[in-house]
Short mmCIF file of C-alpha atoms in Angstrom, two decimals:
data_model
loop_
_atom_site.label_atom_id
_atom_site.label_comp_id
_atom_site.label_asym_id
_atom_site.label_seq_id
_atom_site.Cartn_x
_atom_site.Cartn_y
_atom_site.Cartn_z
CA ASP K 1 26.19 16.06 -30.34
CA THR K 2 24.76 19.58 -30.14
CA GLY K 3 22.86 19.14 -26.87
CA VAL K 4 23.63 20.57 -23.46
CA SER K 5 26.82 19.11 -22.04
CA GLN K 6 27.99 19.02 -18.43
CA ASP K 7 31.33 18.19 -16.90
CA PRO K 8 32.18 16.24 -14.85
CA ARG K 9 29.42 13.64 -14.89
CA HIS K 10 30.32 12.41 -11.44
CA LYS K 11 32.19 14.05 -8.58
CA ILE K 12 33.03 12.57 -5.21
CA THR K 13 34.46 14.97 -2.69
CA LYS K 14 35.11 15.17 1.01
CA ARG K 15 33.12 17.47 3.22
CA GLY K 16 34.66 20.92 3.35
CA GLN K 17 36.22 20.80 -0.11
CA ASN K 18 35.28 23.13 -2.97
CA VAL K 19 33.89 21.81 -6.24
CA THR K 20 33.17 23.42 -9.60
CA PHE K 21 30.88 22.17 -12.34
CA ARG K 22 30.71 23.31 -15.93
CA CYS K 23 27.77 23.55 -18.31
CA ASP K 24 27.93 24.17 -22.06
CA PRO K 25 24.48 25.12 -23.35
CA ILE K 26 23.11 24.52 -26.82
CA SER K 27 24.76 26.94 -29.18
CA GLU K 28 22.93 30.27 -29.49
CA HIS K 29 20.68 29.60 -26.51
CA ASN K 30 20.87 32.80 -24.51
CA ARG K 31 19.05 31.50 -21.43
CA LEU K 32 20.73 29.10 -19.03
CA TYR K 33 19.34 27.54 -15.87
CA TRP K 34 20.77 25.48 -13.02
CA TYR K 35 18.59 23.03 -11.12
CA ARG K 36 19.28 20.60 -8.31
CA GLN K 37 17.67 17.18 -8.09
CA THR K 38 17.78 14.99 -5.01
CA LEU K 39 16.92 11.31 -5.05
CA GLY K 40 13.26 10.65 -5.70
CA GLN K 41 12.39 14.31 -6.28
CA GLY K 42 11.84 16.59 -9.21
CA PRO K 43 14.45 19.19 -10.17
CA GLU K 44 14.42 22.42 -8.15
CA PHE K 45 15.40 25.75 -9.64
CA LEU K 46 18.68 27.27 -8.43
CA THR K 47 19.56 30.16 -10.71
CA TYR K 48 19.02 31.66 -14.15
CA PHE K 49 21.19 33.56 -16.64
CA GLN K 50 20.17 35.60 -19.62
CA ASN K 51 23.36 35.92 -21.63
CA GLU K 52 26.00 36.79 -19.01
CA ALA K 53 23.60 38.37 -16.52
CA GLN K 54 22.47 36.32 -13.52
CA LEU K 55 18.85 37.45 -13.16
CA GLU K 56 17.56 35.28 -10.35
CA LYS K 57 18.85 33.14 -7.52
CA SER K 58 16.72 30.73 -5.52
CA ARG K 59 16.72 30.76 -1.75
CA LEU K 60 18.17 27.26 -2.12
CA LEU K 61 21.39 28.89 -3.32
CA SER K 62 23.20 29.65 -0.08
CA ASP K 63 26.24 31.91 0.19
CA ARG K 64 28.44 28.86 -0.42
CA PHE K 65 27.12 28.61 -3.97
CA SER K 66 28.20 30.86 -6.79
CA ALA K 67 27.47 30.70 -10.49
CA GLU K 68 28.93 32.56 -13.41
CA ARG K 69 28.40 32.75 -17.13
CA PRO K 70 31.26 34.79 -18.55
CA LYS K 71 30.73 36.04 -22.09
CA GLY K 72 27.27 34.49 -22.12
CA SER K 73 28.48 31.09 -23.25
CA PHE K 74 29.35 28.28 -20.82
CA SER K 75 28.48 28.52 -17.14
CA THR K 76 30.14 27.32 -13.96
CA LEU K 77 28.59 26.46 -10.62
CA GLU K 78 30.92 26.44 -7.63
CA ILE K 79 30.13 25.06 -4.21
CA GLN K 80 32.48 26.09 -1.41
CA ARG K 81 32.95 24.14 1.83
CA THR K 82 30.74 21.30 0.66
CA GLU K 83 28.36 19.65 3.10
CA GLN K 84 26.76 16.22 2.96
CA GLY K 85 23.44 17.89 2.23
CA ASP K 86 24.88 19.17 -1.04
CA SER K 87 24.90 15.62 -2.41
CA ALA K 88 22.55 15.72 -5.41
CA MET K 89 22.37 15.77 -9.18
CA TYR K 90 23.11 19.25 -10.54
CA LEU K 91 21.33 19.83 -13.82
CA CYS K 92 21.88 22.54 -16.38
CA ALA K 93 19.28 23.52 -18.96
CA SER K 94 19.18 26.04 -21.77
CA SER K 95 16.48 27.63 -23.88
CA PRO K 96 16.52 29.87 -26.96
CA GLY K 97 14.65 32.65 -25.18
CA ALA K 98 12.92 33.92 -28.29
CA GLY K 99 10.83 32.78 -31.20
CA THR K 100 8.70 29.68 -31.48
CA GLY K 101 9.70 27.26 -28.77
CA GLY K 102 11.81 29.92 -27.11
CA HIS K 103 10.63 28.79 -23.72
CA GLU K 104 11.46 25.09 -24.20
CA GLN K 105 14.18 24.04 -21.80
CA TYR K 106 16.63 21.32 -22.77
CA PHE K 107 18.55 19.60 -20.02
CA GLY K 108 22.06 18.24 -19.89
CA PRO K 109 22.97 14.85 -18.43
CA GLY K 110 23.74 16.34 -15.03
CA THR K 111 26.65 16.18 -12.60
CA ARG K 112 26.17 13.73 -9.75
CA LEU K 113 27.85 15.11 -6.61
CA THR K 114 28.55 12.87 -3.64
CA VAL K 115 29.94 14.49 -0.50
CA THR K 116 31.49 12.02 1.93
CA GLN B 1 0.92 28.51 -4.85
CA GLN B 2 4.09 27.51 -6.59
CA GLN B 3 3.61 23.77 -6.08
CA VAL B 4 2.78 21.18 -8.68
CA LYS B 5 1.35 17.99 -7.21
CA GLN B 6 1.88 14.77 -9.14
CA SER B 7 0.33 11.34 -8.73
CA PRO B 8 0.78 8.44 -8.53
CA GLN B 9 4.27 8.13 -7.11
CA SER B 10 4.75 4.84 -8.94
CA LEU B 11 2.85 2.96 -11.59
CA ILE B 12 3.01 -0.56 -12.98
CA VAL B 13 1.41 -1.22 -16.35
CA GLN B 14 1.34 -4.26 -18.59
CA LYS B 15 2.78 -3.99 -22.08
CA GLY B 16 0.16 -2.61 -24.42
CA GLY B 17 -1.78 -0.93 -21.62
CA ILE B 18 -2.45 2.76 -20.99
CA SER B 19 -0.33 4.65 -18.46
CA ILE B 20 -1.98 7.69 -16.87
CA ILE B 21 -0.16 10.24 -14.72
CA ASN B 22 -1.92 13.21 -13.17
CA CYS B 23 -0.79 16.66 -12.06
CA ALA B 24 -2.49 19.58 -10.35
CA TYR B 25 -1.38 23.16 -9.87
CA GLU B 26 -2.53 26.21 -7.91
CA ASN B 27 -0.93 29.21 -9.59
CA THR B 28 -3.36 30.51 -12.22
CA ALA B 29 -0.50 32.44 -13.84
CA PHE B 30 0.99 29.17 -15.10
CA ASP B 31 0.47 28.91 -18.85
CA TYR B 32 2.92 26.29 -20.08
CA PHE B 33 2.88 22.67 -18.96
CA PRO B 34 5.64 20.34 -20.19
CA TRP B 35 6.22 16.71 -19.40
CA TYR B 36 9.73 15.32 -19.07
CA GLN B 37 10.98 11.74 -19.23
CA GLN B 38 14.04 10.76 -17.25
CA PHE B 39 16.02 7.53 -17.39
CA PRO B 40 18.37 6.58 -14.54
CA GLY B 41 21.60 8.56 -14.64
CA LYS B 42 20.33 10.87 -17.39
CA GLY B 43 18.95 14.37 -17.50
CA PRO B 44 15.22 14.99 -18.07
CA ALA B 45 14.19 14.95 -21.73
CA LEU B 46 11.32 17.11 -22.98
CA LEU B 47 8.52 14.79 -24.09
CA ILE B 48 5.47 16.90 -24.87
CA ALA B 49 4.00 20.20 -23.67
CA ILE B 50 0.67 22.03 -23.73
CA ARG B 51 -0.61 25.58 -23.43
CA PRO B 52 -3.99 26.26 -21.76
CA ASP B 53 -5.66 27.39 -24.99
CA VAL B 54 -6.20 23.74 -25.96
CA SER B 55 -7.66 20.86 -23.96
CA GLU B 56 -5.66 18.08 -25.55
CA LYS B 57 -2.42 17.57 -27.44
CA LYS B 58 -1.26 14.32 -28.98
CA GLU B 59 2.17 13.32 -30.23
CA GLY B 60 2.46 9.70 -31.25
CA ARG B 61 1.55 7.50 -28.30
CA PHE B 62 1.71 10.43 -25.84
CA THR B 63 -1.32 12.63 -25.10
CA ILE B 64 -1.71 15.52 -22.67
CA SER B 65 -5.20 16.30 -21.42
CA PHE B 66 -5.68 19.71 -19.83
CA ASN B 67 -8.55 20.91 -17.63
CA LYS B 68 -8.15 24.63 -17.01
CA SER B 69 -11.10 25.02 -14.64
CA ALA B 70 -9.89 22.17 -12.44
CA LYS B 71 -6.25 23.26 -12.78
CA GLN B 72 -5.26 19.72 -13.66
CA PHE B 73 -3.43 18.07 -16.52
CA SER B 74 -2.50 14.52 -17.25
CA LEU B 75 -0.20 12.42 -19.44
CA HIS B 76 -1.56 9.36 -21.20
CA ILE B 77 0.84 6.85 -22.72
CA MET B 78 -1.01 4.58 -25.11
CA ASP B 79 0.22 1.08 -25.97
CA SER B 80 2.84 1.31 -23.22
CA GLN B 81 6.12 -0.46 -23.98
CA PRO B 82 8.91 -1.74 -21.72
CA GLY B 83 11.13 0.98 -23.21
CA ASP B 84 8.78 3.57 -21.69
CA SER B 85 9.88 2.47 -18.20
CA ALA B 86 11.31 5.67 -16.73
CA THR B 87 10.45 8.47 -14.33
CA TYR B 88 8.05 11.08 -15.66
CA PHE B 89 7.86 14.63 -14.37
CA CYS B 90 5.19 17.20 -15.01
CA ALA B 91 6.16 20.83 -14.76
CA ALA B 92 4.62 24.27 -15.04
CA THR B 93 5.71 27.81 -15.61
CA ALA B 94 4.46 31.20 -16.73
CA ILE B 95 5.88 31.98 -20.17
CA LEU B 96 4.00 35.23 -20.44
CA THR B 97 6.70 36.59 -18.21
CA LEU B 98 9.17 35.39 -20.85
CA LEU B 99 7.35 37.28 -23.55
CA SER B 100 7.51 40.42 -21.46
CA GLY B 101 11.23 39.96 -20.99
CA GLY B 102 11.05 37.78 -17.91
CA TYR B 103 12.08 34.19 -17.43
CA ASN B 104 10.40 30.83 -17.13
CA LYS B 105 11.83 28.71 -14.36
CA LEU B 106 10.11 25.36 -14.29
CA ILE B 107 8.26 24.14 -11.21
CA PHE B 108 8.38 20.33 -11.22
CA GLY B 109 6.19 17.68 -9.70
CA ALA B 110 7.80 14.99 -7.57
CA GLY B 111 7.79 12.44 -10.38
CA THR B 112 6.13 9.13 -11.24
CA ARG B 113 8.21 6.01 -11.64
CA LEU B 114 6.64 3.97 -14.44
CA ALA B 115 7.39 0.29 -14.93
CA VAL B 116 5.97 -1.42 -18.01
CA HIS B 117 6.03 -5.18 -17.68
CA PRO B 118 6.31 -7.37 -20.78
#
């Protein structure tokens, strides 16, 4: 399968704990996005990488959130001191960034986070 | 100005019928309008997309109609099947910023839960 992959698929954690999610984009896609989706809503943009550079962060991304994309390949999203309001589906998407269809974003299966 | 409003919230259609979902936007800079299909527990899957230089795009049973002056676009699913039962999201972005070296974060509607009854 050459699509976007995310790990883990599900994470249950206690309030106050730190969690880290991983996203592996489609090979050779230089643009990578993180979105958050709460129940019954559409995905909301969190942050964007072009290669290894993080070019934008949403106001939704508080200081407890940090994302990295070392070497411009996979990306990690870490949430520190989790709160119940962080419970959501965290989606990763990638796009080629150039050429025909360069703007088409392909999503991974998501990581479902439940904070108890 | 960044919002995309989607309706209806839920839709029930009989097998073989036409499903119609509508979206409206405010930001005139938006120039790329994709539709995504999402099944429970899965990520959104790109279904079909349109640019504002055309008023209609058809792929199989799926058609997007676009009205630039009204800033509205809609998804039509012809001959709806039970397997089409899913949540559908419209989205919008400005890809011209991509072409100039920018980015294209998607702004999503709230979604429409479609149920196709046999």
